[in-house]
Short mmCIF file of C-alpha atoms in Angstrom, two decimals:
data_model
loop_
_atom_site.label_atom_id
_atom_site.label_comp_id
_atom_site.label_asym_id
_atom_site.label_seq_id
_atom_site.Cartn_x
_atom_site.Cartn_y
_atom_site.Cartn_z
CA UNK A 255 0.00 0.00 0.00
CA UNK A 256 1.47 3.33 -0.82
CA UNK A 257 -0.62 6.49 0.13
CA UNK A 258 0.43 9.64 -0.25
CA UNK A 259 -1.08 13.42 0.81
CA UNK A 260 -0.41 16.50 0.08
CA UNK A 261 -1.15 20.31 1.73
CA UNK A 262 -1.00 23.42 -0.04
CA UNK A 263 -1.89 26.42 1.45
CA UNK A 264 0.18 29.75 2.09
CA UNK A 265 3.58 29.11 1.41
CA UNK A 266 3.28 25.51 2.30
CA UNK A 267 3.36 22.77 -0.18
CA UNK A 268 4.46 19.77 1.84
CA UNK A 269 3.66 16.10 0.98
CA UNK A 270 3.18 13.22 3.27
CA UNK A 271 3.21 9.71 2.05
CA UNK A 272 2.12 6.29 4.16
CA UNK A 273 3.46 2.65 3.03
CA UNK A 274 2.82 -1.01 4.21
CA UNK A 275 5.71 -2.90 2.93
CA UNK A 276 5.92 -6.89 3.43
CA UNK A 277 9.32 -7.90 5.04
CA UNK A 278 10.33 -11.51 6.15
CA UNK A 279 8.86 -11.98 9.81
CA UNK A 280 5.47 -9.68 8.72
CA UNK A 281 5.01 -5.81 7.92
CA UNK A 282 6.09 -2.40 8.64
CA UNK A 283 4.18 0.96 8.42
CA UNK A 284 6.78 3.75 6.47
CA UNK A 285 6.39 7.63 6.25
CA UNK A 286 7.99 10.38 4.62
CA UNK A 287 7.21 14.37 4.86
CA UNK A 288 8.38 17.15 3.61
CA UNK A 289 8.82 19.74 1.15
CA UNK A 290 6.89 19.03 -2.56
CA UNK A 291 9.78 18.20 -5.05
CA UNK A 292 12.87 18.07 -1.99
CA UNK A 293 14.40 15.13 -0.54
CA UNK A 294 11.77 13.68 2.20
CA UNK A 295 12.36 13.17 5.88
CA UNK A 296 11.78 9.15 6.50
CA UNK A 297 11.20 6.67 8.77
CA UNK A 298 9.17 4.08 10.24
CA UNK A 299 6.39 3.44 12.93
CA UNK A 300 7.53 -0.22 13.12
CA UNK A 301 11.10 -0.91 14.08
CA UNK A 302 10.11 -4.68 14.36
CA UNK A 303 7.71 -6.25 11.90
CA UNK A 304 4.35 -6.56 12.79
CA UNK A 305 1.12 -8.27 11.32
CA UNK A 306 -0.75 -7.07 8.31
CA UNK A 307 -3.49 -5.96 10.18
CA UNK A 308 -1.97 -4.03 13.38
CA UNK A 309 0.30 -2.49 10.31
CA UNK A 310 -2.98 -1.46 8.85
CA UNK A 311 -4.31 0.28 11.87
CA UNK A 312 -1.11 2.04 12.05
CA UNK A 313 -0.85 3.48 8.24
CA UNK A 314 -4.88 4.34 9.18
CA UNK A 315 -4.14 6.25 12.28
CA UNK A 316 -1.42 8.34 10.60
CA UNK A 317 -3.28 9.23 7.89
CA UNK A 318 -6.62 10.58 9.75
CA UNK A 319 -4.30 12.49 11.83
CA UNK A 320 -2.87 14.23 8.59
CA UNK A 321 -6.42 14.67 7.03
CA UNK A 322 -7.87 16.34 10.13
CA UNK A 323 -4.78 19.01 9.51
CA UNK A 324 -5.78 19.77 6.39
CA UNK A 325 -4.07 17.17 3.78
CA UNK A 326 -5.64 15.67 1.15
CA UNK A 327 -5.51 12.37 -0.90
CA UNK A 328 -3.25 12.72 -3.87
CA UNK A 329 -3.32 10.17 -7.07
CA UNK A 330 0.12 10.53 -7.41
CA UNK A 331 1.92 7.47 -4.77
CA UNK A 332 5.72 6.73 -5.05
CA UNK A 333 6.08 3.58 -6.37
CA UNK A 334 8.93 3.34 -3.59
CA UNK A 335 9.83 5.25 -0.64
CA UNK A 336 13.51 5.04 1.39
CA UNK A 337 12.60 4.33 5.03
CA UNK A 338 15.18 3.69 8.07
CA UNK A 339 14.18 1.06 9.30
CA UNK A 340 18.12 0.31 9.55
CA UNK A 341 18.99 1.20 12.91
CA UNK A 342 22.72 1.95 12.20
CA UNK A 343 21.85 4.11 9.00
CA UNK A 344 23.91 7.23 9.64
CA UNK A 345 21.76 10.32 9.04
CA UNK A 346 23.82 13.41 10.33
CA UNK A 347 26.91 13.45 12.41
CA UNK A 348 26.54 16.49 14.49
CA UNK A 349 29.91 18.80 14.73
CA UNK A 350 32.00 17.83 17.65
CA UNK A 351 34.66 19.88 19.57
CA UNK A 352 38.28 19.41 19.82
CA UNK A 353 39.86 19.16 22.99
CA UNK A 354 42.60 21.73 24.59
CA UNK A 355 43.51 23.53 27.57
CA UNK A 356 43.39 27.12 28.78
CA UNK A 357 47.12 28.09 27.83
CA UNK A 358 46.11 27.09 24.21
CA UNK A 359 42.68 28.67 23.97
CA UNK A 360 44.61 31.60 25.50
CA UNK A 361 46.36 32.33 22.50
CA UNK A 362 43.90 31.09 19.69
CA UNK A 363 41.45 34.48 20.64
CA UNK A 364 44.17 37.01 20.05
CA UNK A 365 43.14 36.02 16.35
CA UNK A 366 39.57 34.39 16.79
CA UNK A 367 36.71 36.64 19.17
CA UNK A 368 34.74 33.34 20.75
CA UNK A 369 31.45 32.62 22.22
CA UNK A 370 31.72 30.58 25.97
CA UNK A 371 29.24 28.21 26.96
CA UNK A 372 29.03 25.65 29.45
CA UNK A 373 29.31 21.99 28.77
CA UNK A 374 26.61 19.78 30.00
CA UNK A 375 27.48 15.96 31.04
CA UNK A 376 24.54 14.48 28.87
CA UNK A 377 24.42 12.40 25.44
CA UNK A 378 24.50 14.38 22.18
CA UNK A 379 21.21 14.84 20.60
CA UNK A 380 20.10 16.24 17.44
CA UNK A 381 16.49 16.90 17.62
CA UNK A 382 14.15 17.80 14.93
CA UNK A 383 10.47 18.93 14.75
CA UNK A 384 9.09 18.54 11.33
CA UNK A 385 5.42 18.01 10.39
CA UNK A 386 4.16 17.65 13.69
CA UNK A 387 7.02 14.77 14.87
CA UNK A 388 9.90 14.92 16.99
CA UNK A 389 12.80 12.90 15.72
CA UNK A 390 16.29 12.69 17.29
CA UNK A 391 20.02 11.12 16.16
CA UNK A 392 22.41 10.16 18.42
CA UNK A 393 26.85 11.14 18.42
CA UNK A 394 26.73 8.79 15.34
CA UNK A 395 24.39 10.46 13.37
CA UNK A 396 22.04 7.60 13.92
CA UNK A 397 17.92 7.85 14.84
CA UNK A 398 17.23 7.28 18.48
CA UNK A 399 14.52 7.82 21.18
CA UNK A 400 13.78 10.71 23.67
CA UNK A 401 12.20 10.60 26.63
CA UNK A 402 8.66 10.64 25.35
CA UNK A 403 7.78 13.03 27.96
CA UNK A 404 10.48 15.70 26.63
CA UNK A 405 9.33 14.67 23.31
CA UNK A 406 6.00 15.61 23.47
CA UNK A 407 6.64 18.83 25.60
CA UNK A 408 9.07 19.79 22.25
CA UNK A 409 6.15 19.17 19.76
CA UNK A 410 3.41 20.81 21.50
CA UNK A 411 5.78 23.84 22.40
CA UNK A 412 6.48 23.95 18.72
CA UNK A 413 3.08 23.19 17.56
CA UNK A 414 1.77 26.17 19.84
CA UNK A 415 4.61 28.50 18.56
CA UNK A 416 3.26 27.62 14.71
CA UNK A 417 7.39 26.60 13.79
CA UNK A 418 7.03 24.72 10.41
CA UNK A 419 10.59 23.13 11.59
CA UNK A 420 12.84 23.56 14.15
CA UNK A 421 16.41 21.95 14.50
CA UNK A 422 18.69 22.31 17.57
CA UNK A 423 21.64 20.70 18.58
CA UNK A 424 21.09 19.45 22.75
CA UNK A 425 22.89 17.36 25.25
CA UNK A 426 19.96 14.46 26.58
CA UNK A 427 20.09 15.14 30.35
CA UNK A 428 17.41 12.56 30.64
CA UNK A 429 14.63 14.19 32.13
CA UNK A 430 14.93 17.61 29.64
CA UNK A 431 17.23 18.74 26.65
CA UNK A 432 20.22 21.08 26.98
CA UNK A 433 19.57 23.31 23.94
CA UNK A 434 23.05 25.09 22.52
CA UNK A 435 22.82 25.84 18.85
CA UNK A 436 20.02 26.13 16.53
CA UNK A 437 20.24 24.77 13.19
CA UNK A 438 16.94 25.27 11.32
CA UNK A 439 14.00 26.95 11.59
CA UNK A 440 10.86 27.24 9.92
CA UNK A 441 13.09 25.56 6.77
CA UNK A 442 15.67 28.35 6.95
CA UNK A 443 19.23 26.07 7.60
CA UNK A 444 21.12 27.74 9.67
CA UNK A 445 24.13 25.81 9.19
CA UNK A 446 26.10 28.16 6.92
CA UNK A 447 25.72 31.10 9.36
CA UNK A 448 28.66 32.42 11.68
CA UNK A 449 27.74 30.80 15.08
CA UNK A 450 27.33 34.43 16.44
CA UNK A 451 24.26 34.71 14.51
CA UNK A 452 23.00 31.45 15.11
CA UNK A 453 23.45 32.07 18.78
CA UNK A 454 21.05 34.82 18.12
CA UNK A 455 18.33 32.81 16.85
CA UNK A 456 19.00 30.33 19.50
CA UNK A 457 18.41 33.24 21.92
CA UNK A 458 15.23 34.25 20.37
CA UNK A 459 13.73 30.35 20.18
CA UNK A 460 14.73 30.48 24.03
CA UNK A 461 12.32 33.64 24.42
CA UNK A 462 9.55 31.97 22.12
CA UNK A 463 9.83 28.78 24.34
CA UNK A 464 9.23 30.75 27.44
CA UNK A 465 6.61 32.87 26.12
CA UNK A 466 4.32 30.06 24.86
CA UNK A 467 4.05 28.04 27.87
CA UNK A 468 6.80 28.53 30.73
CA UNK A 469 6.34 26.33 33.22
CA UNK A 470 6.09 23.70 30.46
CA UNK A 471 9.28 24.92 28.58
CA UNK A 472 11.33 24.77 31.52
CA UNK A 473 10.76 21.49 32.65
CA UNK A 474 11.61 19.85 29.72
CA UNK A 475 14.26 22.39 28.30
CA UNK A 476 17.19 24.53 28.94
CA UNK A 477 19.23 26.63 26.99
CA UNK A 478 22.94 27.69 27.14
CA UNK A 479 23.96 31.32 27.87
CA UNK A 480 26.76 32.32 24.84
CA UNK A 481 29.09 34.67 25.99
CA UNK A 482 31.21 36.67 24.09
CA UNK A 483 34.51 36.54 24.83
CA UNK A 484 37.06 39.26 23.30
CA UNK A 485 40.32 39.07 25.72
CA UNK A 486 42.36 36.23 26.96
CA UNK A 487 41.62 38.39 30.43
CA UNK A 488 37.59 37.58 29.94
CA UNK A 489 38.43 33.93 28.75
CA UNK A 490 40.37 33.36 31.69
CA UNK A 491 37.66 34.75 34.37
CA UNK A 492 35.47 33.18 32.04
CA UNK A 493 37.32 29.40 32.57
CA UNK A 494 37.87 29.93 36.25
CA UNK A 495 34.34 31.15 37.25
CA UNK A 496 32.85 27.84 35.64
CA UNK A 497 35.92 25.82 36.72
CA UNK A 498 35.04 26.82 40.55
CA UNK A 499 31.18 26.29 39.97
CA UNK A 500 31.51 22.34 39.45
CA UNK A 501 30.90 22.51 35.62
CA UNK A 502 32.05 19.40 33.94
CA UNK A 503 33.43 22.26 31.15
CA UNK A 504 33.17 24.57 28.81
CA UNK A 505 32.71 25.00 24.82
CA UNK A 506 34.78 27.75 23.38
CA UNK A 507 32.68 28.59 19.89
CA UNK A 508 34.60 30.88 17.04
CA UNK A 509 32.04 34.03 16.35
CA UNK A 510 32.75 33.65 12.97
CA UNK A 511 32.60 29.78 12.73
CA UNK A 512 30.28 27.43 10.87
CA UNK A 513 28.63 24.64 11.81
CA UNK A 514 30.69 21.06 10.44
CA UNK A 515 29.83 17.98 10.60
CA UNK A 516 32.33 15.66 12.65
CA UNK A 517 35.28 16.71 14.12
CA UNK A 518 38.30 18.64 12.88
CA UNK A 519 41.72 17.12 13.22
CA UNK A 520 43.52 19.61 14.46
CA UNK A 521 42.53 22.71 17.12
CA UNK A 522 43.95 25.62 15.11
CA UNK A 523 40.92 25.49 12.46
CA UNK A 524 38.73 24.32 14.66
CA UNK A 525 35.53 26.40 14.88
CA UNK A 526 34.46 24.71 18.57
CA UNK A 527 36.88 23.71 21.37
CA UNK A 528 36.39 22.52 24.99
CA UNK A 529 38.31 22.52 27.58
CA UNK A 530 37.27 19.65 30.15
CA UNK A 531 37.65 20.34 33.93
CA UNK A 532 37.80 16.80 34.74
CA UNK A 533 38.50 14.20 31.90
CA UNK A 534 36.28 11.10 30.79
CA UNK A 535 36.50 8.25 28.59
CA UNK A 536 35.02 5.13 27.31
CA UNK A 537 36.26 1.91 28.63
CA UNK A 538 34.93 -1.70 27.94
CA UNK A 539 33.92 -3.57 30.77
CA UNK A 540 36.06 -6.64 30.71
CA UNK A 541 34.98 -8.38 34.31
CA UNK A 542 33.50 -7.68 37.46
CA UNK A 543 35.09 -8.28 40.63
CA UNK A 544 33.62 -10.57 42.78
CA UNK A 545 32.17 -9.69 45.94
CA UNK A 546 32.73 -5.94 44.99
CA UNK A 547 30.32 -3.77 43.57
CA UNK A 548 33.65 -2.72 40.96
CA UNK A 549 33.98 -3.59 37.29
CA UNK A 550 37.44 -3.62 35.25
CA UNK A 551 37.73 -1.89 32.83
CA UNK A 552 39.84 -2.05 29.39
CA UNK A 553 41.40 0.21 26.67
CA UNK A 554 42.30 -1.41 22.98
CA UNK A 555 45.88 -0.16 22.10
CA UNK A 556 47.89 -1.00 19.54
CA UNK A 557 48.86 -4.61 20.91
CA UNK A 558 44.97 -4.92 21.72
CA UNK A 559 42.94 -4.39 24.69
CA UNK A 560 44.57 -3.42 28.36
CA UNK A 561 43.49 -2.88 31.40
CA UNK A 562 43.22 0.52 33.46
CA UNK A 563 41.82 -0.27 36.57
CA UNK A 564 38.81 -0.76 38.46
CA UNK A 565 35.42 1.36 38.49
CA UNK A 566 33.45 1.37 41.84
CA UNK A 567 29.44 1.23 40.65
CA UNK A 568 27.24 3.10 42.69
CA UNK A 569 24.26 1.73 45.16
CA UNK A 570 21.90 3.43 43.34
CA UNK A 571 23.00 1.67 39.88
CA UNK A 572 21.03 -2.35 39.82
CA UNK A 573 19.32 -4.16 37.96
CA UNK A 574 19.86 -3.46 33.71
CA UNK A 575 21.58 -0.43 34.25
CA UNK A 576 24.46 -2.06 36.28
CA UNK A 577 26.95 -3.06 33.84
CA UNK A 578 27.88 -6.16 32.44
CA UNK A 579 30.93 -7.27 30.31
CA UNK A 580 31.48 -6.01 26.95
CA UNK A 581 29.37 -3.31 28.18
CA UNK A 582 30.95 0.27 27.40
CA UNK A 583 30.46 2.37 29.95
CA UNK A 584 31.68 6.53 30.80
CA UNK A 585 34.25 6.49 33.34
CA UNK A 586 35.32 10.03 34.74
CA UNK A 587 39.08 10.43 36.23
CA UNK A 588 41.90 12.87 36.50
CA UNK A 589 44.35 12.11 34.04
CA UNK A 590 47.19 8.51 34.10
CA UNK A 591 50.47 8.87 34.97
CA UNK A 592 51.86 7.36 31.66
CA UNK A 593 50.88 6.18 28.64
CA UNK A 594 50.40 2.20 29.92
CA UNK A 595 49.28 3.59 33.10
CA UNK A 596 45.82 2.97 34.90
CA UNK A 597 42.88 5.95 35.55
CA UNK A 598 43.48 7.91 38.47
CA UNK A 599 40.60 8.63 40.88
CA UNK A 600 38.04 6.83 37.86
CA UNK A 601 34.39 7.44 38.82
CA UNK A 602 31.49 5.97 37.31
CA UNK A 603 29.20 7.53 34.91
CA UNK A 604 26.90 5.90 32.97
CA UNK A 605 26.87 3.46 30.22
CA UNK A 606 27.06 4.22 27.01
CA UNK A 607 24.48 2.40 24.30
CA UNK A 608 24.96 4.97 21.68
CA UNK A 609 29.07 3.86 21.15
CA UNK A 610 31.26 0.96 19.84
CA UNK A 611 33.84 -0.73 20.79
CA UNK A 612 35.68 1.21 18.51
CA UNK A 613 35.65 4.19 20.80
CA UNK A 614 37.45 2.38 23.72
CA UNK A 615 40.71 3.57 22.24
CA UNK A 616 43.31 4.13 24.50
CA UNK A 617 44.68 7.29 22.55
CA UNK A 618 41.43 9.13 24.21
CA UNK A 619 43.67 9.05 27.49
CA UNK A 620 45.12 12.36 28.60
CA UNK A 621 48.93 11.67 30.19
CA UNK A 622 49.49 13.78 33.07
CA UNK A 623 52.58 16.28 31.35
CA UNK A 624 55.86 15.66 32.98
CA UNK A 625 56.43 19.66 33.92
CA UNK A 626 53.22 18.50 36.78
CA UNK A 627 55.01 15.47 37.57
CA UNK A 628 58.19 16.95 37.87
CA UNK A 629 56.46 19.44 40.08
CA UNK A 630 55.05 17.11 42.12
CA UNK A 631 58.54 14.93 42.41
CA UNK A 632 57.31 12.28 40.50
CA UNK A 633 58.34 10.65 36.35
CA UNK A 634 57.28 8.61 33.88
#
């Protein structure tokens, strides 16, 4: 079955097309939305097959929610439409920040003014509204779920505010979304704009959010404050304030810079850096101690996978979430003392569902410099 419906009115012309495809183990309900004659926005209602008839009541209840908002029939179906229905189909890899210290950031703005925010310890999330649906992808560019609580709040909050689309660029904190940069609205992208105007528009969404309903905005969403930062004097009161706060860190955006995909592989073109107060890696668990409520945990180097230690797991961590091995899990420390060493002070975080293996490299591992350990009467 392939249904598709279409809405013209104002300066909309937006399609919306339903299909019931037959896989091996049953059926799966499809959509796609979007623009008349662009690329569509896809995806799927079933991520496991199911029969022929619940995929009929499915296809049904997506398309009398379309006609009650004004679509109509069309006589023109696809004869195919792409879905993602493959979970590891990368979408968009959001732009990632390169790591470096204070001394270094210090003397990249006497040629770049930058914008300060504070980093949030969540998962990355880009989230999209589009056509009445919140949709999210993960640090690999790959579709994954929200809280459906904080998904709902975002699509009535948009709804309500009449967006036609709205794209922003968050940290999942679980219970609500860390909003930092806004990539599209209203199907204006954003992404070829010099952050210091995007920060604008990020600003103004912030306003809209509050405006529309606040006590509903707030409890589902935050937003970062950007700071302009001109001086290595204001960078470094800048660094120190959030430093002494507790902040897990903060990013360092280039006024001028423009949002890219990935991350650079250097810092000196970089157009977003970070500078971590404490440090954090992934680590595969490789055994749990018995007796303990510890893991160890392992790096792959060059020679193949090493251990760095032991991770206490908190009481309040049971059940599924506790982790198990070959689990990858966040581990927060200090820094290691050399380049085999272990972690040093490692604390639990959380585990991590939306990595590989891959990650667990052990070139993520920051080496204490020897002019500290010199300092402190100690070598590698």
């Amino acid at each position: 079955m392939n249904t598709r419906l279409t809405f013209e009115g104002g300066n909309s012309h937006k399609e919306y097309n339903v299909t019931i495809e037959a896989v091996e183990e049953g059926f799966t309900c499809n959509f796609a939305y979007g623009r008349i004659g662009s690329s569509l926005t896809t995806g799927t209602k079933t991520p496991t097959p199911v029969s022929l008839e619940e995929a009929q009541k499915i296809a049904d209840k997506l398309l009398t929610a379309k006609i009650k908002k004004g679509y109509v029939a069309s006589a023109d179906a696809p004869a195919e439409i792409r879905t993602v229905s493959d979970e590891n189909m990368v979408v968009e890899l959001p732009q990632l920040s390169v790591a470096t210290d204070l001394e270094y950031a210090m003397d990249f703005i006497a040629q770049n003014t930058l914008i300060g925010q504070v980093k949030c310890d969540g998962e990355r999330r880009t989230v999209f509204f589009r056509e009445g649906m919140v949709t999210a992808l993960n640090r690999r560019g790959v579709e994954t779920a929200l809280n459906p609580k904080v998904a709902d709040a975002f699509a009535k909050i948009c709804d309500g505010l009449c967006y036609e689309s709205l794209t922003l660029d968050c940290e999942d904190m679980g219970d609500h979304l860390y909003c930092f940069d806004c990539l599209e609205i209203n199907n204006n992208n954003l992404r070829d704009l010099p952050f210091h105007e995007s920060a604008d528009i990020l600003a103004d969404v912030e306003t809209d959010f509050a405006d529309h309903i606040s006590s509903y905005a707030s409890k589902h969403s935050s937003f970062a404050d950007s700071i302009s930062l001109d001086t290595a004097t204001e960078l470094r009161l800048y660094v120190e304030t959030h430093r002494c706060a507790g902040e897990e860190g903060v990013i360092l955006r280039t006024a001028s810079g423009l949002y890219e995909s990935g991350r650079p592989t250097s810092a000196n073109k970089a157009p977003s850096l970070k500078i971590k107060f404490t440090n954090d890696c992934q680590v595969r668990v490789t055994a749990t101690n018995p007796g303990k409520r510890s893991v160890r945990v392992s790096v792959q180097d060059v020679n193949g996978w090493r251990e760095v230690g032991s991770v206490t797991i908190p009481v309040n961590v049971s059940g599924a979430d506790y982790p198990q091995v070959n689990d990858i899990i966040n581990v927060g420390y200090l820094w290691v003392i050399s380049a085999e060493g272990s972690l040093i002070q490692p604390t639990y975080q959380r585990k991590r569902t939306d990595l590989t293996l891959a990650d667990c490299t052990a070139k993520q591992l920051v080496v204490r410099s020897q002019t500290i350990l010199n300092r402190l009467g100690r070598s590698v």
